[in-house]
């Protein structure tokens, strides 16, 4: 049958529906996905030697004849397969575990190829759990005697299985993947041919060759991401129209002069960026990135004010009810004195539709998306912490606008996206960054507290609370990503302990995501008003809350968090002008762990910490999940400025030679099926 790169993987001979189901766990849906499932490392078994030369610690391949093979069942219940293999120079014991079927497929007299490491079994020299292949005339070896690819695996899908299926695919269907880069471009950047790279990334002659091929594929992913951005930008600019606002300087000044503080330079610049966008008929599509506490809300406020002055409504969507309420308070206090009307829309509240049509600013959660909520003339949409909303929800929100016009869009995020990633991935968005913190904001003094200083630290916190009238957050260790009962139980236990054994004299409350909304709001209000001294919480609870009197943040099990996560958590304090503190508790004694955490003592900049995270732990922490669809290998390349720069140049060359990529059919195909989740396109 014919097979294309886009064919579902189940149509590959020897795969079928049931393996296809398992492959889904690896994100492999199509034939192309399988070919691009590149090894994360190689075992170099290319060194074949004779049995007499084996010694412990070697990683080798040997070829020989099976003299005997049998199952051994030990008294302790272990199931061992033991074989003896000989060549001209000697004999060696070979051991496997729990593979009872082996004596059925390997027999005395068989010629066998083995690859693995040499060690001791009991007091005998042995090859333990090696890869094996029977030697048959004309059969190519995939698992032994060569550089062998090791893949990420899943239940029922081993590296061995992947190797054989990928090999089959590459040999039986050699024309699935085609080069899309013109030769001259390939030559300038010294890139191997794509067909060859795909082949050798799986089955290289040397490890170096494999790594060079992987680099070519990474390069492609980067080019693809940037072409996707260009493409989205082109479509946006060609197809979307907004109403252009008129913005006399007096409008801006009215807003700025009414603020209770002076704007930072970055805030000024961001407001200017936004204002320039709003004057155009191409709708704004801007990402405002700034650390927690950098003052993003005011920038949104300025845009909303302008929008209202032009006779249009604004919508602000926040990811949680608490954040929506907080925005409502902030925005109302800024803009109602200037004559604007602001309304909060939450789930479960009965809405007065007639009134809404006249409201200047609507703030809310997902409830904004309900059918019953109608808007008549939306000119601006602001989305806070966009990564928590799906593409679908954003599209739905958009559909609330008058049908012929696209509202201007401002997305705000405190997720510290490293600059290189932002530029690569979000090239279609305009970017404003708030680097500077408002004046008077002191860096949060941060200490890593070792095990033996725990009691002293508890005492210190008590003093801060009693003598300085401070308040503290205590965040429990990260247990699971979602607010499962396990996390809640752990937090509850910690809370009981603190209340009964440590701070009997203070008022403690527990906050977690499984609580009812009303209960959460009450707890936070009690904390805000100073009634509660210490708020104990799970890690997933509202990062953006703004309680200026809370100055102590204590985090348990700090080693379980990424630096960016810790930075976000500590951003809950240090929001007023008082000195704030962050105490990181860890039970770990490992110096690498302590050193990693200590980075927070000196670095107070979110994106810089994110770069550290990427170097140390990979991207997992940054985004929390894999929804973003960015291939793993792209992350490992982000530290490599050359490859980023080159891929950008190539993307630019491609788009200049053919803005719609029609003459690059395979690139076109990949753009169409691109999985890269766009953060602001619908
Ligand atoms: P975030 O960027 O985390 O959303 P917010 O917009 O919530 O930050 O601002 C955090 C706090 O800083 C708020 O209390 C806000 O009123 C205050 N703030 C914002 N800009 C300034 C400024 N230029 N000077 C002083 N305080 C500011
Ligand atoms: Mg905010």
XYZ file of C-alpha atoms and ligand atoms in Angstrom:
710
model
C 0.000 0.000 0.000
C 1.067 3.575 -0.360
C 2.315 5.272 2.699
C 2.901 8.990 3.151
C 4.632 10.910 5.899
C 1.233 12.075 7.053
C -0.334 8.594 7.139
C -1.488 7.393 10.524
C 1.210 5.176 11.969
C -1.160 2.218 12.267
C -0.932 1.667 8.508
C 2.761 0.860 8.696
C 3.125 -2.891 8.133
C 3.961 -4.681 11.414
C 2.522 -1.855 13.512
C -1.281 -1.872 13.254
C -3.924 -0.352 15.532
C -2.886 -1.808 18.877
C 0.738 -0.695 18.704
C -0.450 2.621 17.280
C -2.481 3.123 20.434
C 0.625 2.592 22.534
C 2.703 4.895 20.351
C 0.266 7.697 21.100
C 1.773 7.836 24.579
C 5.011 8.916 22.948
C 3.225 11.553 20.905
C 3.630 9.467 17.767
C 0.543 9.627 15.565
C 1.855 9.695 12.033
C 4.584 8.026 10.028
C 6.526 11.245 10.202
C 6.258 11.368 13.976
C 7.814 7.911 14.090
C 10.686 8.893 11.832
C 11.253 12.001 13.927
C 11.237 10.027 17.176
C 14.966 10.452 17.490
C 17.122 8.571 19.981
C 18.014 10.428 23.150
C 21.346 8.603 23.265
C 23.348 5.842 21.635
C 25.085 2.743 22.939
C 28.349 2.414 21.130
C 28.664 -1.338 20.554
C 30.771 -0.875 17.452
C 33.782 -2.361 19.185
C 33.717 -6.113 18.501
C 36.282 -8.186 20.345
C 37.225 -11.789 21.045
C 36.081 -13.508 24.226
C 39.605 -13.974 25.606
C 40.092 -10.203 25.679
C 37.000 -9.411 27.733
C 37.492 -7.746 31.079
C 35.107 -6.138 33.563
C 33.697 -2.730 32.732
C 33.998 -3.051 28.951
C 31.104 -2.116 26.662
C 31.568 -4.581 23.854
C 30.182 -6.802 21.170
C 31.159 -10.444 20.729
C 30.141 -13.066 18.209
C 30.161 -16.743 19.128
C 28.371 -20.059 19.295
C 25.825 -20.902 21.994
C 27.038 -23.978 23.884
C 24.135 -24.195 26.276
C 21.219 -22.126 27.566
C 18.798 -22.760 30.409
C 16.350 -21.201 32.847
C 17.405 -21.141 36.487
C 14.871 -20.597 39.251
C 16.551 -19.465 42.453
C 15.287 -20.101 45.979
C 14.603 -16.388 46.341
C 12.222 -16.521 43.373
C 14.484 -15.006 40.738
C 14.200 -16.251 37.169
C 17.573 -16.228 35.477
C 18.543 -17.254 31.957
C 22.112 -18.467 31.777
C 23.990 -19.266 28.584
C 27.547 -20.178 27.704
C 28.945 -18.730 24.478
C 32.306 -19.579 22.907
C 34.521 -18.381 20.104
C 38.004 -19.463 18.968
C 39.603 -17.792 21.952
C 37.491 -18.895 24.922
C 34.071 -18.984 26.515
C 31.934 -16.595 28.550
C 28.796 -16.781 30.682
C 25.841 -14.717 29.557
C 23.028 -13.761 31.920
C 19.532 -12.380 31.420
C 16.723 -11.904 33.904
C 13.009 -12.713 33.683
C 13.052 -13.633 30.006
C 11.764 -17.179 30.317
C 11.163 -17.433 26.588
C 14.845 -17.122 25.686
C 15.689 -20.851 25.755
C 12.853 -21.314 23.273
C 14.322 -18.932 20.715
C 18.039 -19.377 21.351
C 19.403 -22.922 21.118
C 22.718 -24.666 21.631
C 24.600 -24.561 18.349
C 23.188 -21.180 17.271
C 25.574 -18.462 16.153
C 24.844 -15.343 18.203
C 25.878 -11.704 18.340
C 25.879 -10.085 21.780
C 26.368 -6.479 22.857
C 26.500 -5.236 26.423
C 28.760 -4.600 29.338
C 31.056 -7.082 31.002
C 30.874 -7.652 34.745
C 30.744 -10.398 37.328
C 27.903 -12.794 37.997
C 28.720 -14.377 41.324
C 32.451 -14.808 40.866
C 32.276 -15.573 37.152
C 33.075 -13.060 34.429
C 29.833 -12.552 32.524
C 27.994 -10.384 30.033
C 24.848 -9.217 31.747
C 21.511 -8.576 30.014
C 23.092 -7.966 26.622
C 21.286 -7.134 23.431
C 21.353 -10.269 21.253
C 20.729 -11.277 17.676
C 21.058 -14.651 16.022
C 23.563 -14.565 13.204
C 21.861 -15.571 9.976
C 23.337 -15.103 6.508
C 22.418 -11.740 4.899
C 20.636 -10.423 7.970
C 21.475 -6.878 9.020
C 22.088 -6.443 12.728
C 20.266 -3.573 14.373
C 20.800 -4.260 18.049
C 24.374 -5.512 18.290
C 27.845 -4.850 16.961
C 27.198 -1.232 16.033
C 26.153 2.144 17.369
C 22.704 1.333 18.731
C 20.003 4.010 19.227
C 18.196 4.237 22.567
C 14.757 5.850 22.454
C 12.332 7.084 25.036
C 9.999 4.161 25.570
C 6.523 3.483 26.864
C 4.623 0.415 28.062
C 4.777 -2.225 25.335
C 7.159 -0.203 23.156
C 10.849 -0.931 23.710
C 13.871 0.586 22.021
C 14.371 -2.754 20.324
C 10.875 -2.655 18.898
C 11.292 0.928 17.730
C 14.628 0.143 16.118
C 13.225 -2.666 14.031
C 10.099 -0.761 12.936
C 11.995 2.394 12.073
C 14.572 0.393 10.164
C 11.828 -1.340 8.251
C 10.209 1.963 7.408
C 13.471 3.526 6.250
C 14.377 0.608 4.009
C 10.962 -0.296 2.585
C 9.762 3.285 2.126
C 12.850 5.353 1.401
C 10.951 8.296 -0.082
C 8.771 9.442 2.759
C 10.738 12.523 3.729
C 12.061 15.012 1.231
C 14.543 17.809 1.408
C 12.838 21.176 1.249
C 15.851 23.421 1.511
C 17.422 24.564 -1.754
C 20.968 23.221 -2.221
C 22.549 26.657 -2.081
C 21.096 27.321 1.368
C 22.129 23.875 2.569
C 25.648 24.520 1.389
C 25.945 27.907 3.056
C 25.004 26.467 6.437
C 26.792 23.153 5.888
C 23.695 21.094 6.539
C 23.546 17.406 5.634
C 20.744 16.371 3.323
C 17.496 15.778 5.178
C 16.981 12.239 3.826
C 20.462 11.291 5.005
C 19.992 12.971 8.368
C 16.815 10.992 9.035
C 18.596 7.767 8.151
C 21.748 8.385 10.161
C 20.115 9.860 13.220
C 18.681 6.390 13.809
C 21.480 4.245 12.435
C 24.738 6.186 12.439
C 28.160 4.691 11.855
C 29.555 6.679 14.731
C 27.983 8.508 17.649
C 29.287 11.799 16.220
C 27.523 11.136 12.958
C 24.283 10.545 14.841
C 24.648 13.769 16.759
C 25.368 15.786 13.635
C 22.206 14.403 12.053
C 20.170 15.295 15.075
C 21.434 18.831 14.760
C 20.091 19.044 11.235
C 16.676 17.893 12.454
C 16.726 20.392 15.298
C 17.597 23.057 12.784
C 14.526 22.076 10.780
C 12.276 22.328 13.795
C 13.566 25.805 14.498
C 13.069 26.847 10.886
C 9.588 25.408 10.995
C 8.671 27.258 14.172
C 9.826 30.524 12.709
C 8.100 29.933 9.400
C 4.926 29.161 11.340
C 5.220 32.499 13.082
C 5.790 34.345 9.815
C 2.835 32.578 8.286
C 0.547 33.450 11.166
C 1.681 37.021 11.111
C 1.041 37.267 7.394
C -2.456 35.830 7.690
C -3.220 38.060 10.656
C -2.118 41.165 8.839
C -3.839 40.283 5.579
C -7.171 39.101 6.904
C -7.914 40.841 10.189
C -9.185 44.353 10.558
C -9.707 46.418 13.681
C -11.078 49.844 14.245
C -8.224 52.284 14.562
C -8.511 54.420 17.669
C -7.761 58.068 17.865
C -5.650 58.796 20.864
C -4.796 62.392 21.604
C -1.994 62.813 24.102
C -4.464 64.296 26.561
C -6.192 60.916 26.922
C -2.994 59.235 27.974
C -2.037 62.017 30.305
C -5.402 61.946 32.045
C -4.835 58.321 32.866
C -1.209 58.640 33.891
C -1.765 61.672 36.079
C -4.541 59.930 37.959
C -2.259 57.074 39.023
C -1.219 56.952 42.677
C 2.384 56.298 41.633
C 4.839 57.200 38.909
C 5.174 54.695 36.093
C 8.459 52.906 35.558
C 10.259 53.575 32.282
C 9.344 50.115 31.074
C 5.682 50.713 31.844
C 5.853 53.990 29.920
C 7.421 52.226 26.977
C 4.884 49.381 27.054
C 1.979 51.830 27.159
C 3.507 53.647 24.207
C 3.866 50.346 22.285
C 0.245 49.517 22.958
C -0.959 52.990 22.007
C 0.848 52.797 18.686
C -0.781 49.438 17.981
C -4.244 50.684 18.824
C -3.979 53.441 16.247
C -3.733 50.909 13.432
C -6.343 49.033 11.469
C -4.316 45.834 11.837
C -5.435 44.556 15.202
C -2.877 44.564 17.965
C -1.440 41.160 18.836
C 0.954 41.919 21.639
C 2.483 39.895 24.428
C 3.310 41.768 27.609
C 5.852 39.848 29.588
C 6.891 40.893 33.071
C 7.841 39.314 36.323
C 5.261 39.041 39.078
C 4.896 42.471 40.615
C 6.322 44.348 37.640
C 3.007 46.150 37.197
C 1.401 44.717 34.088
C -2.136 45.560 35.175
C -1.586 49.292 34.794
C -0.508 48.836 31.197
C -3.738 46.965 30.532
C -5.588 49.722 32.382
C -4.165 52.376 30.068
C -5.279 50.400 27.014
C -8.755 49.926 28.447
C -9.081 53.607 29.192
C -8.175 54.487 25.617
C -10.598 51.890 24.302
C -13.453 53.277 26.370
C -12.658 56.815 25.243
C -13.060 55.565 21.681
C -16.474 54.175 22.477
C -15.573 50.493 22.667
C -15.766 47.891 25.424
C -12.837 45.981 26.884
C -12.800 42.471 28.270
C -10.230 41.194 30.737
C -10.120 37.456 31.292
C -8.218 36.013 34.254
C -7.531 32.333 34.932
C -9.039 32.164 38.427
C -11.809 33.823 40.334
C -9.483 35.267 42.935
C -7.343 36.917 40.289
C -10.433 38.213 38.498
C -11.656 39.744 41.761
C -8.284 41.303 42.379
C -8.188 42.777 38.880
C -11.680 44.072 39.380
C -10.643 45.912 42.524
C -7.486 47.348 40.942
C -9.081 48.390 37.674
C -12.153 49.854 39.394
C -10.030 51.940 41.716
C -8.039 53.244 38.756
C -10.820 53.832 36.268
C -14.125 54.504 38.026
C -12.841 57.881 39.281
C -12.241 58.680 35.608
C -15.869 57.984 34.814
C -15.669 54.434 33.445
C -17.981 51.592 34.401
C -16.462 48.262 35.398
C -18.238 44.981 35.950
C -17.174 41.637 37.379
C -18.577 38.538 35.693
C -18.217 35.284 37.564
C -19.711 31.859 37.104
C -23.042 31.328 38.810
C -24.022 34.984 39.022
C -27.161 36.111 37.219
C -26.220 38.702 34.666
C -28.214 41.742 33.706
C -27.694 41.729 29.957
C -29.052 45.158 29.186
C -26.648 46.743 31.602
C -23.673 44.872 30.242
C -24.095 46.355 26.847
C -23.234 49.714 28.274
C -20.421 48.650 30.601
C -16.993 49.903 29.540
C -14.959 47.122 31.086
C -15.899 43.545 31.819
C -13.619 41.498 34.019
C -14.049 37.832 34.732
C -13.085 34.217 34.394
C -14.266 31.555 31.958
C -17.736 32.781 32.823
C -17.154 35.467 30.207
C -17.434 32.754 27.596
C -20.961 31.716 28.484
C -23.585 32.172 25.827
C -25.700 34.311 28.046
C -22.973 36.913 28.356
C -23.296 39.278 25.441
C -21.191 42.200 24.422
C -22.119 44.708 21.802
C -18.931 46.362 20.703
C -15.753 44.833 22.036
C -12.640 46.678 20.906
C -10.004 45.182 23.197
C -9.416 41.816 24.792
C -6.875 41.421 27.557
C -5.917 37.913 28.628
C -3.983 37.468 31.844
C -1.714 34.441 32.148
C -2.656 33.284 28.675
C -0.978 29.888 28.945
C -3.783 28.725 31.179
C -6.375 29.140 28.481
C -6.736 26.945 25.447
C -6.839 28.054 21.853
C -10.508 27.189 21.781
C -11.393 29.428 24.691
C -9.525 32.317 23.193
C -11.343 31.841 19.909
C -14.660 31.772 21.696
C -13.843 34.993 23.471
C -12.980 36.538 20.136
C -16.285 35.527 18.686
C -17.937 37.921 21.089
C -16.728 40.819 18.986
C -18.684 42.426 16.137
C -18.303 39.998 13.265
C -16.506 42.204 10.772
C -13.857 43.439 13.172
C -11.200 41.734 15.234
C -10.632 43.239 18.657
C -7.162 44.311 19.617
C -5.502 41.652 21.716
C -3.133 42.058 24.631
C -1.886 38.952 26.393
C -0.011 39.215 29.655
C 2.253 36.645 31.198
C 4.602 36.294 34.127
C 5.888 32.976 32.789
C 9.480 33.834 32.212
C 9.900 32.751 28.651
C 13.579 32.936 27.821
C 14.199 35.550 25.191
C 15.533 33.136 22.615
C 12.439 30.982 22.928
C 10.097 33.955 22.822
C 11.681 35.245 19.643
C 11.702 31.837 18.000
C 8.267 30.738 18.978
C 6.283 33.912 19.191
C 7.825 35.773 16.278
C 4.307 36.603 15.136
C 3.574 38.574 18.272
C 4.844 41.979 19.157
C 6.624 41.858 22.465
C 6.798 44.344 25.319
C 8.839 43.437 28.353
C 8.704 44.965 31.827
C 12.157 44.334 33.205
C 12.230 47.056 35.774
C 10.424 46.762 39.089
C 8.545 49.762 40.512
C 10.800 52.036 42.525
C 11.109 51.266 46.192
C 10.597 47.572 45.567
C 13.400 45.797 47.426
C 14.785 42.499 46.178
C 13.407 39.663 48.265
C 16.146 38.434 50.598
C 16.352 34.737 49.951
C 18.028 32.025 51.981
C 18.378 28.315 51.518
C 17.780 26.847 54.971
C 19.502 23.546 55.657
C 17.882 20.803 57.722
C 19.665 21.565 60.957
C 18.563 25.203 60.955
C 14.857 24.469 60.700
C 13.998 25.290 64.310
C 15.987 28.502 64.249
C 14.160 29.514 61.081
C 10.758 28.836 62.637
C 11.799 31.044 65.549
C 12.952 33.794 63.209
C 9.600 33.755 61.407
C 7.790 34.015 64.746
C 9.842 37.115 65.612
C 9.075 38.748 62.266
C 5.398 38.162 62.860
C 5.241 39.275 66.476
C 7.815 42.091 66.481
C 7.425 43.398 62.911
C 3.730 42.733 62.570
C 4.509 40.769 59.383
C 2.550 37.934 57.804
C 3.848 34.741 56.270
C 3.005 32.224 53.591
C 4.079 28.640 54.086
C 3.945 26.612 50.890
C 3.926 22.827 51.138
C 6.074 20.638 48.925
C 5.161 20.008 45.353
C 3.571 16.585 45.165
C 1.540 16.468 42.015
C 0.884 18.900 39.262
C -2.850 18.968 39.758
C -4.486 19.574 43.071
C -5.018 15.913 43.882
C -6.092 14.574 47.251
C -2.497 13.505 47.870
C -1.330 17.108 47.792
C -4.259 18.247 49.903
C -3.608 15.567 52.523
C 0.081 16.423 52.720
C -0.723 20.093 53.166
C -3.353 19.325 55.795
C -0.879 17.237 57.752
C 1.770 19.940 57.612
C -0.800 22.509 58.656
C -1.879 20.456 61.705
C 1.740 19.990 62.697
C 2.578 23.673 62.460
C -0.526 24.697 64.317
C -0.144 22.230 67.183
C 3.620 21.848 67.540
C 5.238 25.028 66.267
C 3.004 28.091 66.272
C 0.421 27.407 68.999
C 0.357 31.123 69.808
C -0.408 32.373 66.266
C -3.379 32.229 63.900
C -2.857 29.811 61.036
C -5.164 28.967 58.166
C -4.993 26.372 55.414
C -5.745 27.137 51.760
C -5.960 24.582 48.958
C -7.518 24.274 45.537
C -10.131 21.720 46.556
C -11.901 24.251 48.734
C -15.100 25.993 47.732
C -14.617 29.352 46.088
C -16.394 31.254 48.841
C -14.206 29.606 51.439
C -11.037 30.536 49.545
C -12.153 34.127 49.163
C -12.916 34.363 52.871
C -9.526 32.905 53.821
C -7.731 35.361 51.566
C -9.748 38.274 52.850
C -8.914 37.300 56.433
C -5.278 37.133 55.472
C -5.423 40.440 53.634
C -7.022 42.156 56.615
C -4.341 40.836 58.949
C -6.596 38.500 60.943
C -4.473 35.502 59.939
C -0.746 35.463 60.720
C 0.293 32.531 58.593
C -1.361 31.126 55.503
C -0.370 27.531 54.783
C -1.094 26.470 51.210
C -0.478 23.945 48.477
C 1.798 25.095 45.668
C -0.865 25.360 42.997
C -2.872 28.062 44.685
C -3.082 31.480 43.022
C 0.303 32.871 42.208
C -0.736 36.412 41.345
C -2.340 37.470 44.611
C -1.300 40.842 45.907
C -1.026 41.171 49.703
C 1.509 43.905 50.466
C 1.724 43.188 54.213
C 2.844 39.588 53.687
C 6.619 39.696 53.771
C 7.700 36.158 54.553
C 7.470 33.267 52.107
C 8.603 29.895 53.326
C 8.727 27.000 50.895
C 8.950 23.374 51.972
C 10.684 20.745 49.856
C 12.190 23.468 47.704
C 14.287 20.949 45.786
C 11.137 19.630 44.160
C 10.459 22.886 42.359
C 12.098 24.468 39.378
C 13.821 27.796 39.956
C 11.173 29.584 37.921
C 8.410 28.099 40.010
C 10.172 29.122 43.201
C 10.626 32.589 41.818
C 6.930 32.851 41.023
C 6.048 31.669 44.507
C 8.325 34.157 46.184
C 6.734 36.855 44.043
C 3.710 36.620 46.341
C 5.722 38.629 48.832
C 7.791 41.760 48.255
C 4.846 43.607 46.741
C 4.890 46.554 49.118
C 7.835 48.706 50.089
C 8.797 46.619 53.147
C 11.760 44.257 53.087
C 10.526 40.769 52.273
C 12.101 37.373 52.775
C 11.980 33.980 51.157
C 13.129 30.909 53.070
C 13.723 27.788 51.055
C 13.648 24.614 53.112
C 15.221 21.445 51.856
C 15.970 18.086 53.387
C 18.494 17.417 50.689
C 22.166 17.302 51.614
C 23.374 17.042 48.038
C 25.650 19.856 47.038
C 24.287 20.050 43.480
C 20.783 20.554 44.859
C 21.886 23.166 47.370
C 23.932 24.988 44.732
C 20.994 25.051 42.376
C 18.703 26.542 45.030
C 21.340 29.047 46.066
C 21.068 30.635 42.632
C 17.881 32.217 43.977
C 19.855 33.987 46.697
C 21.577 36.148 44.102
C 19.431 36.082 40.965
C 16.150 38.004 41.088
C 15.261 38.064 37.438
C 12.666 35.640 36.094
C 13.917 35.064 32.557
C 17.475 34.564 33.792
C 16.244 31.918 36.229
C 14.320 30.294 33.412
C 17.544 29.997 31.436
C 19.123 28.293 34.437
C 16.198 25.887 34.632
C 16.565 24.991 31.012
C 20.228 24.290 31.400
C 19.822 22.281 34.585
C 16.573 20.446 34.337
C 15.192 20.781 30.847
C 12.032 22.566 29.963
C 9.577 20.541 32.044
C 9.361 23.073 34.820
C 8.934 26.009 32.601
C 5.688 24.987 31.120
C 4.545 22.313 33.494
C 3.102 20.160 30.751
C 3.638 19.203 27.160
C 0.690 21.064 25.737
C 2.930 23.526 24.020
C 3.988 20.936 21.422
C 7.560 22.158 21.222
C 9.831 19.251 20.351
C 12.229 18.230 23.088
C 15.269 18.747 20.914
C 14.372 22.350 20.300
C 14.799 23.073 23.973
C 18.242 21.632 24.058
C 19.165 23.930 21.175
C 17.990 27.125 22.805
C 21.318 27.719 24.459
C 23.019 27.543 21.077
C 22.919 31.058 19.650
C 24.439 30.029 16.325
C 21.774 27.532 15.451
C 19.037 29.963 16.473
C 20.560 32.742 14.406
C 21.137 30.521 11.376
C 17.662 29.027 11.470
C 16.214 32.499 11.625
C 18.214 33.581 8.597
C 17.048 30.539 6.689
C 13.408 31.119 7.615
C 13.760 34.682 6.418
C 15.335 33.591 3.137
C 12.540 31.114 2.540
C 9.828 33.624 3.182
C 11.445 36.255 0.989
C 11.721 33.875 -1.920
C 8.138 32.647 -1.499
C 5.899 34.325 1.095
C 3.310 31.548 1.018
C 5.783 28.631 0.850
C 3.894 27.161 -2.102
C 7.111 26.210 -3.854
C 8.179 24.241 -0.786
C 5.432 21.608 -0.751
C 6.838 19.608 2.113
C 7.395 22.635 4.260
C 3.897 23.793 3.369
C 2.563 20.430 4.471
C 4.364 20.642 7.766
C 3.211 24.191 8.378
C -0.345 23.062 7.888
C -0.033 20.280 10.398
C 2.226 22.181 12.765
C 1.547 21.225 16.340
C 3.149 24.285 17.778
C 0.522 25.818 19.929
C 0.139 29.394 19.038
C -0.544 31.532 22.004
C -2.646 34.194 20.480
C -4.024 33.118 17.179
C -7.439 31.730 16.564
P 1.810 41.989 37.894
O 2.729 42.407 36.816
O 2.353 40.871 38.702
O 0.416 41.707 37.395
P 0.507 44.114 39.283
O 0.016 44.811 38.099
O -0.453 43.294 40.078
O 1.752 43.225 38.904
O 1.236 45.179 40.212
C 1.764 44.801 41.454
C 1.624 45.928 42.450
O 2.494 47.004 42.116
C 0.240 46.507 42.513
O -0.086 46.738 43.862
C 0.375 47.808 41.730
O -0.540 48.775 42.170
C 1.782 48.218 42.052
N 2.445 49.044 41.028
C 2.352 48.887 39.685
N 3.118 49.800 39.041
C 3.723 50.531 39.987
C 4.646 51.636 39.967
N 5.102 52.131 38.815
N 5.058 52.127 41.155
C 4.611 51.610 42.315
N 3.728 50.592 42.406
C 3.290 50.039 41.271
Mg -0.957 40.139 37.397
